[in-house]
Amino acid sequence: MSQPLRFALNRMVAPRLPLPEFIKLAAALKADAIELRNDLAGVEIEDGTPPQQVRQLCAARGIQVLSINALYPFDVWNDERRTQALKLAAYARDCGARGLVMCPLNDRADSRDAAERNAGLRLALSELAPILREHGILGFIEPLGFAECALRRKRKALEAIRACGGLDVFRLVHDTFHHHLAGEQEFFPELTGLVHISGVEEREVPLANIRDGHRVLVGKGDILGNRTQIETLLARGYSGYLSFEPFADSVHGLADIRQALGASIDHLKHALA
C-alpha cells in the first residue's frame, strides 16, 4: 500500500449516539470525515438539528461532512422527489457536505421493465444535475446489489451519467457489500467518489438472502472480499475515503464501539499493508 488509508464514519456506525459524541468518536479514531443520514429517527437530520449547527460542531473538531445519505428512491422522479431533493441539497450545502448519496428503488413490487427503469434513471439524473450544480454539491449514486433493485450495477449508472452530460456533478459509490451481492466484477475508480465498507461473516445464509442486517465491521471472518476490492480500487487510483457502514444490531449494541472500530481499522491497515 503506497498511501495511508482514509477512513470515515457513516452515521449508521452509531445511530443512537448524540451528534457531538459521534463527531468526538470520529476524531478519536483519526477518521476526519463523517456521513450523516436522513433516515434515522431521534438524531440529526430528522430531529431538526440546523445544518449550521452541524457545520460548527464538525469544524470545531476538524471533521468534514462527506454526504447526506440518502435521496430515495432517486430514480422515481416526481414532484415529491423534486421537493425532497431540493430540501436535502440545501441541507447538504448549508452543513458543508460534499454531496448527497442517491439510492435507487429497491422494491419487489416494482413492475417496471428494464427499459422503463432505464428511462426513469436518465430522467432523474437530468433533473437532478441542475439542482446539484445550483447548490454546489455532488450526487453520489449508489447501486444496490439486491436482486430486486432497479439499479444493481455501476456500469448502468455510468452509462446514464454520460448520457445526461452529468460527469461534472455525479460520482459513483462503491459499496463493498453491494458490489459482492451483485456479483459485480467491474471497478470505476476514476468516477468513484465514495467507498462504503462493511463485512459479512454469516456463512450459512445463501447469498441471495443476505440483507443489510448481516452487515458488521470488517474483520478476519469477512466473506465479501473487502481486502481485494479495496486493493483493486487503490491500485487503480482511488484515493478517497473508506466509510464504515454497518447495519447489524450487534454492532449498534456494542458497549465499546470505539474499540471495535479501532480493531477493524487495524485489521484493514494490516491486511492492506
PDB file of C-alpha atoms in Angstrom:
ATOM      1  CA  MET A   1       0.000   0.000   0.000  1.00  0.00           C
ATOM      2  CA  SER A   2       1.600   3.222  -1.169  1.00  0.00           C
ATOM      3  CA  GLN A   3      -0.747   5.654   0.585  1.00  0.00           C
ATOM      4  CA  PRO A   4      -2.362   5.815   4.012  1.00  0.00           C
ATOM      5  CA  LEU A   5      -5.963   4.642   4.213  1.00  0.00           C
ATOM      6  CA  ARG A   6      -8.518   7.387   4.750  1.00  0.00           C
ATOM      7  CA  PHE A   7     -11.367   6.316   6.990  1.00  0.00           C
ATOM      8  CA  ALA A   8     -14.766   7.899   7.576  1.00  0.00           C
ATOM      9  CA  LEU A   9     -17.772   7.011   9.703  1.00  0.00           C
ATOM     10  CA  ASN A  10     -21.276   6.713   8.309  1.00  0.00           C
ATOM     11  CA  ARG A  11     -23.898   7.635  10.918  1.00  0.00           C
ATOM     12  CA  MET A  12     -25.071   4.008  10.782  1.00  0.00           C
ATOM     13  CA  VAL A  13     -21.980   3.093  12.829  1.00  0.00           C
ATOM     14  CA  ALA A  14     -23.618   4.522  15.944  1.00  0.00           C
ATOM     15  CA  PRO A  15     -27.160   5.612  15.049  1.00  0.00           C
ATOM     16  CA  ARG A  16     -28.230   6.420  18.601  1.00  0.00           C
ATOM     17  CA  LEU A  17     -25.170   8.399  19.665  1.00  0.00           C
ATOM     18  CA  PRO A  18     -25.745  12.168  20.040  1.00  0.00           C
ATOM     19  CA  LEU A  19     -24.091  14.116  17.233  1.00  0.00           C
ATOM     20  CA  PRO A  20     -21.391  15.767  19.387  1.00  0.00           C
ATOM     21  CA  GLU A  21     -20.394  12.315  20.683  1.00  0.00           C
ATOM     22  CA  PHE A  22     -20.430  10.859  17.183  1.00  0.00           C
ATOM     23  CA  ILE A  23     -18.104  13.601  15.975  1.00  0.00           C
ATOM     24  CA  LYS A  24     -15.906  13.027  19.011  1.00  0.00           C
ATOM     25  CA  LEU A  25     -15.795   9.306  18.157  1.00  0.00           C
ATOM     26  CA  ALA A  26     -14.604  10.061  14.622  1.00  0.00           C
ATOM     27  CA  ALA A  27     -11.930  12.428  15.884  1.00  0.00           C
ATOM     28  CA  ALA A  28     -10.703   9.890  18.449  1.00  0.00           C
ATOM     29  CA  LEU A  29     -10.233   7.335  15.658  1.00  0.00           C
ATOM     30  CA  LYS A  30      -8.457   9.889  13.447  1.00  0.00           C
ATOM     31  CA  ALA A  31     -11.281   9.494  10.940  1.00  0.00           C
ATOM     32  CA  ASP A  32     -11.616  13.077   9.778  1.00  0.00           C
ATOM     33  CA  ALA A  33     -14.877  12.672   7.860  1.00  0.00           C
ATOM     34  CA  ILE A  34     -18.437  11.545   8.554  1.00  0.00           C
ATOM     35  CA  GLU A  35     -21.648  10.840   6.657  1.00  0.00           C
ATOM     36  CA  LEU A  36     -24.989  11.951   8.051  1.00  0.00           C
ATOM     37  CA  ARG A  37     -28.337  10.269   7.377  1.00  0.00           C
ATOM     38  CA  ASN A  38     -31.877  11.487   6.947  1.00  0.00           C
ATOM     39  CA  ASP A  39     -33.484   8.134   7.776  1.00  0.00           C
ATOM     40  CA  LEU A  40     -32.690   7.865  11.492  1.00  0.00           C
ATOM     41  CA  ALA A  41     -35.317   8.993  13.977  1.00  0.00           C
ATOM     42  CA  GLY A  42     -34.213  10.906  17.051  1.00  0.00           C
ATOM     43  CA  VAL A  43     -30.948  12.261  15.652  1.00  0.00           C
ATOM     44  CA  GLU A  44     -29.969  14.770  13.000  1.00  0.00           C
ATOM     45  CA  ILE A  45     -31.365  15.330  10.391  1.00  0.00           C
ATOM     46  CA  GLU A  46     -34.767  14.032  11.481  1.00  0.00           C
ATOM     47  CA  ASP A  47     -34.650  15.747  14.888  1.00  0.00           C
ATOM     48  CA  GLY A  48     -34.499  19.197  13.305  1.00  0.00           C
ATOM     49  CA  THR A  49     -30.838  19.970  14.018  1.00  0.00           C
ATOM     50  CA  PRO A  50     -29.987  23.076  11.934  1.00  0.00           C
ATOM     51  CA  PRO A  51     -27.337  22.458   9.268  1.00  0.00           C
ATOM     52  CA  GLN A  52     -25.316  25.413  10.541  1.00  0.00           C
ATOM     53  CA  GLN A  53     -25.017  23.673  13.915  1.00  0.00           C
ATOM     54  CA  VAL A  54     -23.703  20.544  12.213  1.00  0.00           C
ATOM     55  CA  ARG A  55     -21.145  22.654  10.346  1.00  0.00           C
ATOM     56  CA  GLN A  56     -19.968  24.353  13.556  1.00  0.00           C
ATOM     57  CA  LEU A  57     -19.664  21.114  15.524  1.00  0.00           C
ATOM     58  CA  CYS A  58     -17.655  19.472  12.737  1.00  0.00           C
ATOM     59  CA  ALA A  59     -15.409  22.485  12.191  1.00  0.00           C
ATOM     60  CA  ALA A  60     -14.515  22.558  15.881  1.00  0.00           C
ATOM     61  CA  ARG A  61     -13.079  19.034  15.581  1.00  0.00           C
ATOM     62  CA  GLY A  62     -11.632  19.318  12.083  1.00  0.00           C
ATOM     63  CA  ILE A  63     -14.211  16.917  10.674  1.00  0.00           C
ATOM     64  CA  GLN A  64     -15.574  17.058   7.129  1.00  0.00           C
ATOM     65  CA  VAL A  65     -19.131  16.037   6.217  1.00  0.00           C
ATOM     66  CA  LEU A  66     -18.840  13.799   3.180  1.00  0.00           C
ATOM     67  CA  SER A  67     -22.507  13.302   2.448  1.00  0.00           C
ATOM     68  CA  ILE A  68     -26.114  13.250   3.441  1.00  0.00           C
ATOM     69  CA  ASN A  69     -27.377   9.699   2.988  1.00  0.00           C
ATOM     70  CA  ALA A  70     -29.777   9.482   1.137  1.00  0.00           C
ATOM     71  CA  LEU A  71     -32.215  10.649  -1.516  1.00  0.00           C
ATOM     72  CA  TYR A  72     -34.503   7.614  -2.050  1.00  0.00           C
ATOM     73  CA  PRO A  73     -35.723   6.448  -4.474  1.00  0.00           C
ATOM     74  CA  PHE A  74     -33.915   8.986  -6.614  1.00  0.00           C
ATOM     75  CA  ASP A  75     -34.733   7.186  -9.878  1.00  0.00           C
ATOM     76  CA  VAL A  76     -38.506   7.522  -9.458  1.00  0.00           C
ATOM     77  CA  TRP A  77     -38.825  11.176 -10.395  1.00  0.00           C
ATOM     78  CA  ASN A  78     -41.933  13.178  -9.483  1.00  0.00           C
ATOM     79  CA  ASP A  79     -42.901  16.358  -7.623  1.00  0.00           C
ATOM     80  CA  GLU A  80     -42.352  14.694  -4.268  1.00  0.00           C
ATOM     81  CA  ARG A  81     -38.837  13.646  -5.248  1.00  0.00           C
ATOM     82  CA  ARG A  82     -38.003  17.134  -6.504  1.00  0.00           C
ATOM     83  CA  THR A  83     -39.130  18.653  -3.205  1.00  0.00           C
ATOM     84  CA  GLN A  84     -37.126  16.084  -1.272  1.00  0.00           C
ATOM     85  CA  ALA A  85     -34.044  16.649  -3.444  1.00  0.00           C
ATOM     86  CA  LEU A  86     -34.186  20.425  -3.016  1.00  0.00           C
ATOM     87  CA  LYS A  87     -34.540  20.098   0.754  1.00  0.00           C
ATOM     88  CA  LEU A  88     -31.661  17.647   1.113  1.00  0.00           C
ATOM     89  CA  ALA A  89     -29.432  19.577  -1.305  1.00  0.00           C
ATOM     90  CA  ALA A  90     -29.936  22.746   0.713  1.00  0.00           C
ATOM     91  CA  TYR A  91     -29.154  20.929   3.967  1.00  0.00           C
ATOM     92  CA  ALA A  92     -26.040  19.374   2.430  1.00  0.00           C
ATOM     93  CA  ARG A  93     -24.834  22.759   1.186  1.00  0.00           C
ATOM     94  CA  ASP A  94     -25.523  24.518   4.479  1.00  0.00           C
ATOM     95  CA  CYS A  95     -23.867  21.897   6.683  1.00  0.00           C
ATOM     96  CA  GLY A  96     -20.799  21.837   4.429  1.00  0.00           C
ATOM     97  CA  ALA A  97     -21.299  18.373   2.950  1.00  0.00           C
ATOM     98  CA  ARG A  98     -19.543  17.435  -0.280  1.00  0.00           C
ATOM     99  CA  GLY A  99     -22.588  15.747  -1.672  1.00  0.00           C
ATOM    100  CA  LEU A 100     -25.802  13.777  -1.476  1.00  0.00           C
ATOM    101  CA  VAL A 101     -25.965   9.983  -1.662  1.00  0.00           C
ATOM    102  CA  MET A 102     -28.685   8.810  -4.042  1.00  0.00           C
ATOM    103  CA  CYS A 103     -30.153   5.289  -3.805  1.00  0.00           C
ATOM    104  CA  PRO A 104     -32.381   3.638  -6.424  1.00  0.00           C
ATOM    105  CA  LEU A 105     -35.743   1.970  -5.864  1.00  0.00           C
ATOM    106  CA  ASN A 106     -35.359  -1.367  -4.101  1.00  0.00           C
ATOM    107  CA  ASP A 107     -38.806  -2.925  -4.117  1.00  0.00           C
ATOM    108  CA  ARG A 108     -40.012  -6.390  -5.156  1.00  0.00           C
ATOM    109  CA  ALA A 109     -43.295  -4.759  -6.189  1.00  0.00           C
ATOM    110  CA  ASP A 110     -41.585  -2.607  -8.848  1.00  0.00           C
ATOM    111  CA  SER A 111     -43.403  -3.625 -12.032  1.00  0.00           C
ATOM    112  CA  ARG A 112     -41.323  -1.566 -14.489  1.00  0.00           C
ATOM    113  CA  ASP A 113     -39.392  -3.408 -17.178  1.00  0.00           C
ATOM    114  CA  ALA A 114     -35.706  -2.755 -17.897  1.00  0.00           C
ATOM    115  CA  ALA A 115     -36.434  -0.073 -20.488  1.00  0.00           C
ATOM    116  CA  GLU A 116     -38.777   1.791 -18.141  1.00  0.00           C
ATOM    117  CA  ARG A 117     -36.259   1.611 -15.313  1.00  0.00           C
ATOM    118  CA  ASN A 118     -33.507   2.942 -17.566  1.00  0.00           C
ATOM    119  CA  ALA A 119     -35.708   5.787 -18.784  1.00  0.00           C
ATOM    120  CA  GLY A 120     -36.593   6.667 -15.198  1.00  0.00           C
ATOM    121  CA  LEU A 121     -32.919   6.688 -14.229  1.00  0.00           C
ATOM    122  CA  ARG A 122     -31.940   9.020 -17.059  1.00  0.00           C
ATOM    123  CA  LEU A 123     -34.854  11.366 -16.434  1.00  0.00           C
ATOM    124  CA  ALA A 124     -33.948  11.596 -12.741  1.00  0.00           C
ATOM    125  CA  LEU A 125     -30.299  12.347 -13.451  1.00  0.00           C
ATOM    126  CA  SER A 126     -31.247  15.024 -15.981  1.00  0.00           C
ATOM    127  CA  GLU A 127     -33.492  16.677 -13.389  1.00  0.00           C
ATOM    128  CA  LEU A 128     -31.028  16.294 -10.518  1.00  0.00           C
ATOM    129  CA  ALA A 129     -27.936  17.630 -12.310  1.00  0.00           C
ATOM    130  CA  PRO A 130     -29.023  21.316 -12.286  1.00  0.00           C
ATOM    131  CA  ILE A 131     -30.142  21.047  -8.660  1.00  0.00           C
ATOM    132  CA  LEU A 132     -26.719  19.739  -7.661  1.00  0.00           C
ATOM    133  CA  ARG A 133     -24.950  22.429  -9.680  1.00  0.00           C
ATOM    134  CA  GLU A 134     -27.081  25.161  -8.158  1.00  0.00           C
ATOM    135  CA  HIS A 135     -26.240  24.009  -4.626  1.00  0.00           C
ATOM    136  CA  GLY A 136     -22.554  23.337  -5.327  1.00  0.00           C
ATOM    137  CA  ILE A 137     -22.618  19.684  -4.288  1.00  0.00           C
ATOM    138  CA  LEU A 138     -22.068  16.269  -5.868  1.00  0.00           C
ATOM    139  CA  GLY A 139     -24.529  13.439  -6.366  1.00  0.00           C
ATOM    140  CA  PHE A 140     -23.155  10.082  -5.165  1.00  0.00           C
ATOM    141  CA  ILE A 141     -25.065   7.326  -6.990  1.00  0.00           C
ATOM    142  CA  GLU A 142     -25.149   4.064  -5.024  1.00  0.00           C
ATOM    143  CA  PRO A 143     -26.311   0.953  -6.909  1.00  0.00           C
ATOM    144  CA  LEU A 144     -27.773  -1.658  -4.552  1.00  0.00           C
ATOM    145  CA  GLY A 145     -26.869  -5.269  -5.179  1.00  0.00           C
ATOM    146  CA  PHE A 146     -30.186  -6.809  -4.122  1.00  0.00           C
ATOM    147  CA  ALA A 147     -31.851  -8.841  -6.887  1.00  0.00           C
ATOM    148  CA  GLU A 148     -34.990  -6.691  -6.817  1.00  0.00           C
ATOM    149  CA  CYS A 149     -33.154  -3.357  -7.085  1.00  0.00           C
ATOM    150  CA  ALA A 150     -33.818  -1.161 -10.119  1.00  0.00           C
ATOM    151  CA  LEU A 151     -30.112  -0.270 -10.395  1.00  0.00           C
ATOM    152  CA  ARG A 152     -27.769  -3.061  -9.316  1.00  0.00           C
ATOM    153  CA  ARG A 153     -24.515  -2.303 -11.098  1.00  0.00           C
ATOM    154  CA  LYS A 154     -22.280   0.702 -11.522  1.00  0.00           C
ATOM    155  CA  ARG A 155     -21.859   0.247 -15.287  1.00  0.00           C
ATOM    156  CA  LYS A 156     -25.540   1.096 -15.843  1.00  0.00           C
ATOM    157  CA  ALA A 157     -25.221   4.185 -13.655  1.00  0.00           C
ATOM    158  CA  LEU A 158     -22.112   5.328 -15.519  1.00  0.00           C
ATOM    159  CA  GLU A 159     -23.850   4.978 -18.885  1.00  0.00           C
ATOM    160  CA  ALA A 160     -26.749   7.107 -17.640  1.00  0.00           C
ATOM    161  CA  ILE A 161     -24.401   9.748 -16.214  1.00  0.00           C
ATOM    162  CA  ARG A 162     -22.653  10.072 -19.558  1.00  0.00           C
ATOM    163  CA  ALA A 163     -25.943  10.148 -21.459  1.00  0.00           C
ATOM    164  CA  CYS A 164     -27.234  13.105 -19.449  1.00  0.00           C
ATOM    165  CA  GLY A 165     -23.930  15.023 -19.521  1.00  0.00           C
ATOM    166  CA  GLY A 166     -23.508  14.757 -15.777  1.00  0.00           C
ATOM    167  CA  LEU A 167     -19.846  13.850 -15.373  1.00  0.00           C
ATOM    168  CA  ASP A 168     -19.229  17.152 -13.587  1.00  0.00           C
ATOM    169  CA  VAL A 169     -21.674  16.528 -10.731  1.00  0.00           C
ATOM    170  CA  PHE A 170     -22.232  12.775 -10.427  1.00  0.00           C
ATOM    171  CA  ARG A 171     -19.942  10.224  -8.824  1.00  0.00           C
ATOM    172  CA  LEU A 172     -20.336   6.538  -8.021  1.00  0.00           C
ATOM    173  CA  VAL A 173     -20.478   4.944  -4.606  1.00  0.00           C
ATOM    174  CA  HIS A 174     -18.570   1.669  -4.474  1.00  0.00           C
ATOM    175  CA  ASP A 175     -20.206  -0.266  -1.637  1.00  0.00           C
ATOM    176  CA  THR A 176     -18.249  -3.455  -0.917  1.00  0.00           C
ATOM    177  CA  PHE A 177     -21.414  -5.232   0.281  1.00  0.00           C
ATOM    178  CA  HIS A 178     -23.468  -4.373  -2.784  1.00  0.00           C
ATOM    179  CA  HIS A 179     -20.560  -4.948  -5.188  1.00  0.00           C
ATOM    180  CA  HIS A 180     -20.261  -8.508  -3.871  1.00  0.00           C
ATOM    181  CA  LEU A 181     -24.010  -9.113  -3.702  1.00  0.00           C
ATOM    182  CA  ALA A 182     -24.468  -8.067  -7.339  1.00  0.00           C
ATOM    183  CA  GLY A 183     -21.636 -10.333  -8.479  1.00  0.00           C
ATOM    184  CA  GLU A 184     -20.065  -7.246  -9.999  1.00  0.00           C
ATOM    185  CA  GLN A 185     -16.584  -7.525 -11.472  1.00  0.00           C
ATOM    186  CA  GLU A 186     -16.021  -4.011 -12.853  1.00  0.00           C
ATOM    187  CA  PHE A 187     -14.369  -1.164 -10.976  1.00  0.00           C
ATOM    188  CA  PHE A 188     -14.588   2.517 -11.900  1.00  0.00           C
ATOM    189  CA  PRO A 189     -12.081   4.281  -9.623  1.00  0.00           C
ATOM    190  CA  GLU A 190     -11.877   7.349 -11.852  1.00  0.00           C
ATOM    191  CA  LEU A 191     -15.537   8.131 -11.176  1.00  0.00           C
ATOM    192  CA  THR A 192     -15.788   6.718  -7.649  1.00  0.00           C
ATOM    193  CA  GLY A 193     -16.421   9.489  -5.145  1.00  0.00           C
ATOM    194  CA  LEU A 194     -17.000   7.381  -2.051  1.00  0.00           C
ATOM    195  CA  VAL A 195     -16.483   3.813  -0.820  1.00  0.00           C
ATOM    196  CA  HIS A 196     -18.765   2.225   1.774  1.00  0.00           C
ATOM    197  CA  ILE A 197     -17.279  -0.698   3.666  1.00  0.00           C
ATOM    198  CA  SER A 198     -18.887  -3.357   5.816  1.00  0.00           C
ATOM    199  CA  GLY A 199     -18.288  -7.028   6.389  1.00  0.00           C
ATOM    200  CA  VAL A 200     -20.433 -10.148   6.425  1.00  0.00           C
ATOM    201  CA  GLU A 201     -19.375 -13.194   8.405  1.00  0.00           C
ATOM    202  CA  GLU A 202     -22.536 -15.298   8.064  1.00  0.00           C
ATOM    203  CA  ARG A 203     -21.570 -18.368   6.026  1.00  0.00           C
ATOM    204  CA  GLU A 204     -24.750 -20.419   6.386  1.00  0.00           C
ATOM    205  CA  VAL A 205     -27.128 -17.958   4.728  1.00  0.00           C
ATOM    206  CA  PRO A 206     -27.375 -18.125   0.895  1.00  0.00           C
ATOM    207  CA  LEU A 207     -26.009 -15.032  -0.822  1.00  0.00           C
ATOM    208  CA  ALA A 208     -29.453 -14.137  -2.188  1.00  0.00           C
ATOM    209  CA  ASN A 209     -30.810 -14.000   1.373  1.00  0.00           C
ATOM    210  CA  ILE A 210     -28.124 -11.744   2.832  1.00  0.00           C
ATOM    211  CA  ARG A 211     -29.563  -8.376   3.827  1.00  0.00           C
ATOM    212  CA  ASP A 212     -28.421  -5.155   5.493  1.00  0.00           C
ATOM    213  CA  GLY A 213     -28.892  -6.706   8.929  1.00  0.00           C
ATOM    214  CA  HIS A 214     -25.959  -9.061   8.279  1.00  0.00           C
ATOM    215  CA  ARG A 215     -23.534  -6.171   7.758  1.00  0.00           C
ATOM    216  CA  VAL A 216     -20.919  -5.882  10.527  1.00  0.00           C
ATOM    217  CA  LEU A 217     -17.488  -4.292  10.827  1.00  0.00           C
ATOM    218  CA  VAL A 218     -14.786  -5.698   8.562  1.00  0.00           C
ATOM    219  CA  GLY A 219     -12.720  -8.377  10.285  1.00  0.00           C
ATOM    220  CA  LYS A 220     -10.930 -11.665   9.678  1.00  0.00           C
ATOM    221  CA  GLY A 221     -14.178 -13.557   9.109  1.00  0.00           C
ATOM    222  CA  ASP A 222     -15.370 -11.342   6.260  1.00  0.00           C
ATOM    223  CA  ILE A 223     -16.741 -13.165   3.201  1.00  0.00           C
ATOM    224  CA  LEU A 224     -17.268 -10.103   0.972  1.00  0.00           C
ATOM    225  CA  GLY A 225     -13.682  -9.761  -0.180  1.00  0.00           C
ATOM    226  CA  ASN A 226     -13.222  -6.271   1.240  1.00  0.00           C
ATOM    227  CA  ARG A 227      -9.456  -6.586   1.093  1.00  0.00           C
ATOM    228  CA  THR A 228      -9.403  -7.472  -2.609  1.00  0.00           C
ATOM    229  CA  GLN A 229     -11.970  -4.828  -3.513  1.00  0.00           C
ATOM    230  CA  ILE A 230     -10.127  -2.061  -1.668  1.00  0.00           C
ATOM    231  CA  GLU A 231      -6.739  -3.196  -3.018  1.00  0.00           C
ATOM    232  CA  THR A 232      -8.106  -3.040  -6.557  1.00  0.00           C
ATOM    233  CA  LEU A 233      -9.582   0.427  -6.100  1.00  0.00           C
ATOM    234  CA  LEU A 234      -6.383   1.806  -4.567  1.00  0.00           C
ATOM    235  CA  ALA A 235      -4.155   0.193  -7.188  1.00  0.00           C
ATOM    236  CA  ARG A 236      -6.239   1.802  -9.913  1.00  0.00           C
ATOM    237  CA  GLY A 237      -6.055   5.287  -8.485  1.00  0.00           C
ATOM    238  CA  TYR A 238      -8.820   5.715  -5.911  1.00  0.00           C
ATOM    239  CA  SER A 239      -7.582   7.989  -3.112  1.00  0.00           C
ATOM    240  CA  GLY A 240     -10.805   8.877  -1.303  1.00  0.00           C
ATOM    241  CA  TYR A 241     -12.456   7.750   1.899  1.00  0.00           C
ATOM    242  CA  LEU A 242     -13.432   4.289   3.118  1.00  0.00           C
ATOM    243  CA  SER A 243     -16.602   4.913   5.103  1.00  0.00           C
ATOM    244  CA  PHE A 244     -17.755   2.333   7.645  1.00  0.00           C
ATOM    245  CA  GLU A 245     -21.438   1.478   7.170  1.00  0.00           C
ATOM    246  CA  PRO A 246     -22.514  -1.489   9.344  1.00  0.00           C
ATOM    247  CA  PHE A 247     -26.259  -2.060   9.746  1.00  0.00           C
ATOM    248  CA  ALA A 248     -26.241  -5.014  12.151  1.00  0.00           C
ATOM    249  CA  ASP A 249     -27.911  -4.597  15.535  1.00  0.00           C
ATOM    250  CA  SER A 250     -24.957  -6.471  17.017  1.00  0.00           C
ATOM    251  CA  VAL A 251     -22.726  -3.532  16.080  1.00  0.00           C
ATOM    252  CA  HIS A 252     -25.182  -0.872  17.207  1.00  0.00           C
ATOM    253  CA  GLY A 253     -25.432  -2.542  20.606  1.00  0.00           C
ATOM    254  CA  LEU A 254     -21.695  -2.752  21.284  1.00  0.00           C
ATOM    255  CA  ALA A 255     -20.619  -1.385  24.658  1.00  0.00           C
ATOM    256  CA  ASP A 256     -17.376  -0.021  23.154  1.00  0.00           C
ATOM    257  CA  ILE A 257     -17.851   0.948  19.532  1.00  0.00           C
ATOM    258  CA  ARG A 258     -14.588   2.895  19.557  1.00  0.00           C
ATOM    259  CA  GLN A 259     -12.597  -0.214  20.417  1.00  0.00           C
ATOM    260  CA  ALA A 260     -14.422  -2.288  17.799  1.00  0.00           C
ATOM    261  CA  LEU A 261     -13.871   0.304  15.081  1.00  0.00           C
ATOM    262  CA  GLY A 262     -10.240   0.638  16.071  1.00  0.00           C
ATOM    263  CA  ALA A 263      -9.809  -3.114  15.730  1.00  0.00           C
ATOM    264  CA  SER A 264     -11.403  -3.075  12.273  1.00  0.00           C
ATOM    265  CA  ILE A 265      -9.191  -0.179  11.195  1.00  0.00           C
ATOM    266  CA  ASP A 266      -6.111  -2.033  12.430  1.00  0.00           C
ATOM    267  CA  HIS A 267      -7.237  -5.192  10.617  1.00  0.00           C
ATOM    268  CA  LEU A 268      -7.599  -3.327   7.330  1.00  0.00           C
ATOM    269  CA  LYS A 269      -4.313  -1.488   7.710  1.00  0.00           C
ATOM    270  CA  HIS A 270      -2.532  -4.782   8.323  1.00  0.00           C
ATOM    271  CA  ALA A 271      -4.361  -6.598   5.503  1.00  0.00           C
ATOM    272  CA  LEU A 272      -3.583  -3.835   3.023  1.00  0.00           C
ATOM    273  CA  ALA A 273      -0.023  -3.114   4.139  1.00  0.00           C
TER     274      ALA A 273
END
